[in-house]
C-alpha cells in the first residue's frame, strides 16, 4: 500500500498525537516535516493543502483532512483492526469525544494562549490568569482520573493519546505536583506506543523552546 502522508511538526502536540495513533494501529506514514519557524506552513504549496495553515494534516490518497482529532478518529475508523482506541459503542464513543474536545478546545487552546505571546516576543512571562486557566484544566483531569487508570474506559483510547501530548507540554508553564492522579496517569501514558520516540521527543523540544523564551 502507498503510505498516507502526514504533514507534522516535531514539537507540535497535535502532530505527535496523530503519529502515536498511527503507531498504535500499525499504520505506516509518509512523514513530511513542516517547520513553523521557517514558515513552511505559510508557503503557497502548503496553503493550497491547508488554508488554515496548521499542522498536522493527513493526506489519505487524495483525501485531505486537518485537525488532529478529526485525523485520529478517521484513521482509527478506517485503518485499525479493532475499535479499542475509538469504540463504536455510542456511549463509549461519546465519552472519548468529550475528552477529545476538552483536549483540543480547552487544554490546547489554553496552551496556545500561554505560548503565543512568548513566541511573538511580546513577553517573557506567563500571566497569572493564563497560569490559573492551565491549572483549572489540571483540576478537571485530576478529578476525571479519580479511581481510573485511563481517561475514558478500562484501556487507553484516543482520549489519552491526545490529552497526554497537550498536557505534558503545559507542564513547562505550571507544575503538576499538587495533582497525584494526573502524575500517575502521566506515568501510565509512558507505556503508550510511540511515547518514547514521538511524544517524549516532542515534549522535550517544546519545553526547550519555551524555556529559552521564559525569564530566568
Ligand atoms: N486543533 C488543531 C490545532 C492545530 C494547531 O494549531 N497547530 C499549530 C502547531 S501545534 C500550528 O499549526 N500553528 C501554526 C498556525 O496556526 O499558523 C489540531 O488539533 O490539529
GROMACS .gro file of C-alpha atoms and ligand atoms in nm:
model
  236
    1UNK     CA    1   0.000   0.000   0.000
    2UNK     CA    2   0.121   0.352  -0.078
    3UNK     CA    3   0.163   0.517   0.260
    4UNK     CA    4  -0.072   0.805   0.350
    5UNK     CA    5   0.108   1.138   0.401
    6UNK     CA    6   0.126   1.324   0.730
    7UNK     CA    7   0.245   1.685   0.746
    8UNK     CA    8   0.368   1.730   1.101
    9UNK     CA    9   0.597   1.920   1.337
   10UNK     CA   10   0.833   1.761   1.589
   11UNK     CA   11   0.725   1.975   1.887
   12UNK     CA   12   0.362   2.015   1.783
   13UNK     CA   13   0.146   1.827   2.039
   14UNK     CA   14  -0.139   1.750   1.796
   15UNK     CA   15   0.112   1.619   1.539
   16UNK     CA   16   0.260   1.385   1.800
   17UNK     CA   17  -0.089   1.262   1.893
   18UNK     CA   18  -0.157   1.166   1.530
   19UNK     CA   19   0.179   0.992   1.493
   20UNK     CA   20   0.121   0.797   1.818
   21UNK     CA   21  -0.221   0.689   1.691
   22UNK     CA   22  -0.069   0.564   1.365
   23UNK     CA   23   0.193   0.374   1.562
   24UNK     CA   24  -0.070   0.221   1.792
   25UNK     CA   25  -0.267   0.082   1.496
   26UNK     CA   26   0.040  -0.015   1.293
   27UNK     CA   27  -0.018   0.237   1.012
   28UNK     CA   28   0.299   0.335   0.830
   29UNK     CA   29   0.306   0.705   0.737
   30UNK     CA   30   0.492   0.905   0.478
   31UNK     CA   31   0.611   1.184   0.710
   32UNK     CA   32   0.669   1.536   0.577
   33UNK     CA   33   0.805   1.779   0.831
   34UNK     CA   34   0.670   2.135   0.833
   35UNK     CA   35   0.896   2.377   1.019
   36UNK     CA   36   0.685   2.658   1.163
   37UNK     CA   37   0.994   2.867   1.240
   38UNK     CA   38   1.092   2.853   0.873
   39UNK     CA   39   0.731   2.947   0.791
   40UNK     CA   40   0.683   2.633   0.581
   41UNK     CA   41   0.315   2.645   0.679
   42UNK     CA   42   0.269   2.985   0.513
   43UNK     CA   43   0.418   2.884   0.179
   44UNK     CA   44   0.183   2.871  -0.120
   45UNK     CA   45   0.211   2.495  -0.166
   46UNK     CA   46   0.111   2.428   0.192
   47UNK     CA   47  -0.167   2.687   0.194
   48UNK     CA   48  -0.319   2.503  -0.102
   49UNK     CA   49  -0.326   2.188   0.112
   50UNK     CA   50  -0.447   2.362   0.427
   51UNK     CA   51  -0.566   2.723   0.402
   52UNK     CA   52  -0.586   2.725   0.783
   53UNK     CA   53  -0.204   2.676   0.780
   54UNK     CA   54  -0.197   2.442   1.079
   55UNK     CA   55  -0.020   2.112   1.133
   56UNK     CA   56  -0.098   1.824   1.139
   57UNK     CA   57  -0.260   1.750   0.802
   58UNK     CA   58  -0.333   1.399   0.674
   59UNK     CA   59  -0.349   1.314   0.305
   60UNK     CA   60  -0.505   0.972   0.261
   61UNK     CA   61  -0.457   0.902  -0.109
   62UNK     CA   62  -0.605   1.237  -0.211
   63UNK     CA   63  -0.849   1.278   0.078
   64UNK     CA   64  -0.708   1.567   0.281
   65UNK     CA   65  -0.811   1.640   0.639
   66UNK     CA   66  -0.668   1.874   0.904
   67UNK     CA   67  -0.712   1.886   1.282
   68UNK     CA   68  -0.555   1.610   1.490
   69UNK     CA   69  -0.885   1.495   1.643
   70UNK     CA   70  -1.054   1.464   1.305
   71UNK     CA   71  -0.748   1.282   1.170
   72UNK     CA   72  -0.712   1.041   1.461
   73UNK     CA   73  -1.077   0.936   1.462
   74UNK     CA   74  -1.079   0.892   1.084
   75UNK     CA   75  -0.754   0.697   1.094
   76UNK     CA   76  -0.881   0.451   1.354
   77UNK     CA   77  -1.220   0.409   1.184
   78UNK     CA   78  -1.052   0.342   0.852
   79UNK     CA   79  -0.733   0.155   0.937
   80UNK     CA   80  -0.748  -0.003   1.284
   81UNK     CA   81  -0.812  -0.375   1.322
   82UNK     CA   82  -1.043  -0.314   1.618
   83UNK     CA   83  -1.223  -0.025   1.788
   84UNK     CA   84  -1.023  -0.027   2.113
   85UNK     CA   85  -0.889   0.326   2.062
   86UNK     CA   86  -1.219   0.471   1.944
   87UNK     CA   87  -1.512   0.248   2.044
   88UNK     CA   88  -1.806   0.204   1.809
   89UNK     CA   89  -2.043   0.176   2.107
   90UNK     CA   90  -2.222   0.511   2.105
   91UNK     CA   91  -2.191   0.590   2.474
   92UNK     CA   92  -1.828   0.485   2.499
   93UNK     CA   93  -1.751   0.686   2.187
   94UNK     CA   94  -1.933   0.990   2.327
   95UNK     CA   95  -1.707   0.983   2.634
   96UNK     CA   96  -1.394   0.962   2.418
   97UNK     CA   97  -1.529   1.250   2.207
   98UNK     CA   98  -1.592   1.462   2.515
   99UNK     CA   99  -1.231   1.413   2.629
  100UNK     CA  100  -1.103   1.488   2.278
  101UNK     CA  101  -1.300   1.811   2.263
  102UNK     CA  102  -1.167   1.906   2.604
  103UNK     CA  103  -0.811   1.831   2.499
  104UNK     CA  104  -0.838   2.033   2.177
  105UNK     CA  105  -1.089   2.301   2.270
  106UNK     CA  106  -0.970   2.375   2.623
  107UNK     CA  107  -0.623   2.241   2.711
  108UNK     CA  108  -0.458   2.302   2.374
  109UNK     CA  109  -0.622   2.646   2.338
  110UNK     CA  110  -0.502   2.749   2.683
  111UNK     CA  111  -0.158   2.620   2.594
  112UNK     CA  112  -0.159   2.840   2.285
  113UNK     CA  113  -0.274   3.134   2.498
  114UNK     CA  114   0.039   3.098   2.712
  115UNK     CA  115   0.270   3.015   2.423
  116UNK     CA  116   0.185   3.269   2.154
  117UNK     CA  117   0.291   3.587   2.339
  118UNK     CA  118   0.625   3.418   2.419
  119UNK     CA  119   0.681   3.318   2.057
  120UNK     CA  120   0.591   3.668   1.940
  121UNK     CA  121   0.840   3.805   2.192
  122UNK     CA  122   0.585   4.042   2.347
  123UNK     CA  123   0.650   3.897   2.695
  124UNK     CA  124   0.890   3.670   2.883
  125UNK     CA  125   0.642   3.555   3.144
  126UNK     CA  126   0.311   3.372   3.163
  127UNK     CA  127   0.037   3.584   3.315
  128UNK     CA  128  -0.123   3.471   3.643
  129UNK     CA  129  -0.458   3.448   3.460
  130UNK     CA  130  -0.312   3.217   3.199
  131UNK     CA  131  -0.145   3.003   3.468
  132UNK     CA  132  -0.477   2.979   3.651
  133UNK     CA  133  -0.650   2.862   3.331
  134UNK     CA  134  -0.389   2.591   3.288
  135UNK     CA  135  -0.421   2.482   3.647
  136UNK     CA  136  -0.801   2.463   3.613
  137UNK     CA  137  -0.755   2.201   3.343
  138UNK     CA  138  -0.524   2.001   3.573
  139UNK     CA  139  -0.800   2.005   3.836
  140UNK     CA  140  -1.057   1.874   3.590
  141UNK     CA  141  -0.837   1.596   3.453
  142UNK     CA  142  -0.729   1.501   3.806
  143UNK     CA  143  -1.097   1.464   3.900
  144UNK     CA  144  -1.184   1.254   3.595
  145UNK     CA  145  -0.895   1.022   3.685
  146UNK     CA  146  -1.021   0.950   4.036
  147UNK     CA  147  -1.019   0.568   4.064
  148UNK     CA  148  -0.932   0.520   3.696
  149UNK     CA  149  -0.616   0.431   3.510
  150UNK     CA  150  -0.725   0.587   3.178
  151UNK     CA  151  -0.936   0.886   3.082
  152UNK     CA  152  -1.219   0.701   2.908
  153UNK     CA  153  -1.289   0.332   2.971
  154UNK     CA  154  -1.075   0.048   3.101
  155UNK     CA  155  -0.799   0.066   2.843
  156UNK     CA  156  -0.626   0.356   2.674
  157UNK     CA  157  -0.806   0.538   2.394
  158UNK     CA  158  -0.756   0.837   2.166
  159UNK     CA  159  -0.855   1.048   2.468
  160UNK     CA  160  -0.533   0.955   2.647
  161UNK     CA  161  -0.316   0.997   2.338
  162UNK     CA  162  -0.449   1.344   2.261
  163UNK     CA  163  -0.450   1.466   2.620
  164UNK     CA  164  -0.103   1.342   2.713
  165UNK     CA  165   0.061   1.531   2.427
  166UNK     CA  166  -0.121   1.852   2.520
  167UNK     CA  167  -0.089   1.836   2.898
  168UNK     CA  168   0.274   1.730   2.911
  169UNK     CA  169   0.353   2.035   2.704
  170UNK     CA  170   0.158   2.253   2.952
  171UNK     CA  171   0.380   2.134   3.238
  172UNK     CA  172   0.656   2.369   3.124
  173UNK     CA  173   0.431   2.656   3.236
  174UNK     CA  174   0.278   2.508   3.551
  175UNK     CA  175   0.387   2.224   3.781
  176UNK     CA  176   0.154   1.925   3.831
  177UNK     CA  177   0.287   1.845   4.178
  178UNK     CA  178  -0.047   1.905   4.351
  179UNK     CA  179  -0.232   1.658   4.127
  180UNK     CA  180  -0.150   1.295   4.221
  181UNK     CA  181  -0.396   1.129   3.980
  182UNK     CA  182  -0.253   1.335   3.698
  183UNK     CA  183   0.103   1.238   3.795
  184UNK     CA  184   0.011   0.865   3.798
  185UNK     CA  185  -0.174   0.886   3.467
  186UNK     CA  186   0.118   1.066   3.306
  187UNK     CA  187   0.344   0.782   3.420
  188UNK     CA  188   0.097   0.527   3.276
  189UNK     CA  189   0.098   0.713   2.944
  190UNK     CA  190   0.470   0.647   2.912
  191UNK     CA  191   0.365   0.289   2.823
  192UNK     CA  192   0.171   0.407   2.517
  193UNK     CA  193   0.301   0.310   2.172
  194UNK     CA  194   0.521   0.586   2.038
  195UNK     CA  195   0.563   0.761   2.373
  196UNK     CA  196   0.945   0.741   2.391
  197UNK     CA  197   1.024   0.805   2.025
  198UNK     CA  198   0.745   1.052   1.939
  199UNK     CA  199   0.581   1.215   2.242
  200UNK     CA  200   0.889   1.238   2.465
  201UNK     CA  201   1.099   1.384   2.183
  202UNK     CA  202   0.830   1.644   2.100
  203UNK     CA  203   0.774   1.735   2.464
  204UNK     CA  204   1.148   1.785   2.521
  205UNK     CA  205   1.172   2.011   2.217
  206UNK     CA  206   0.862   2.206   2.325
  207UNK     CA  207   0.998   2.256   2.677
  208UNK     CA  208   1.331   2.376   2.532
  209UNK     CA  209   1.176   2.630   2.303
  210UNK     CA  210   0.958   2.768   2.584
  211UNK     CA  211   1.237   2.770   2.845
  212UNK     CA  212   1.460   2.973   2.612
  213UNK     CA  213   1.191   3.242   2.599
  214UNK     CA  214   1.087   3.250   2.966
  215UNK     CA  215   1.253   3.494   3.205
  216UNK     CA  216   1.513   3.310   3.417
  217LIG     N1  217  -0.693   2.193   1.662
  217LIG     C1  218  -0.578   2.174   1.578
  217LIG     C2  219  -0.466   2.269   1.620
  217LIG     C3  220  -0.351   2.269   1.522
  217LIG     C4  221  -0.251   2.380   1.553
  217LIG     O1  222  -0.289   2.490   1.597
  217LIG     N2  223  -0.123   2.351   1.529
  217LIG     C5  224  -0.020   2.450   1.548
  217LIG     C6  225   0.112   2.382   1.583
  217LIG     S1  226   0.099   2.290   1.733
  217LIG     C7  227   0.001   2.525   1.417
  217LIG     O2  228  -0.001   2.465   1.313
  217LIG     N3  229   0.024   2.657   1.423
  217LIG     C8  230   0.053   2.736   1.307
  217LIG     C9  231  -0.056   2.832   1.270
  217LIG     O3  232  -0.165   2.831   1.333
  217LIG     O4  233  -0.035   2.910   1.178
  217LIG    C10  234  -0.533   2.028   1.582
  217LIG     O5  235  -0.565   1.958   1.679
  217LIG     O6  236  -0.470   1.982   1.486
   0.00000   0.00000   0.00000
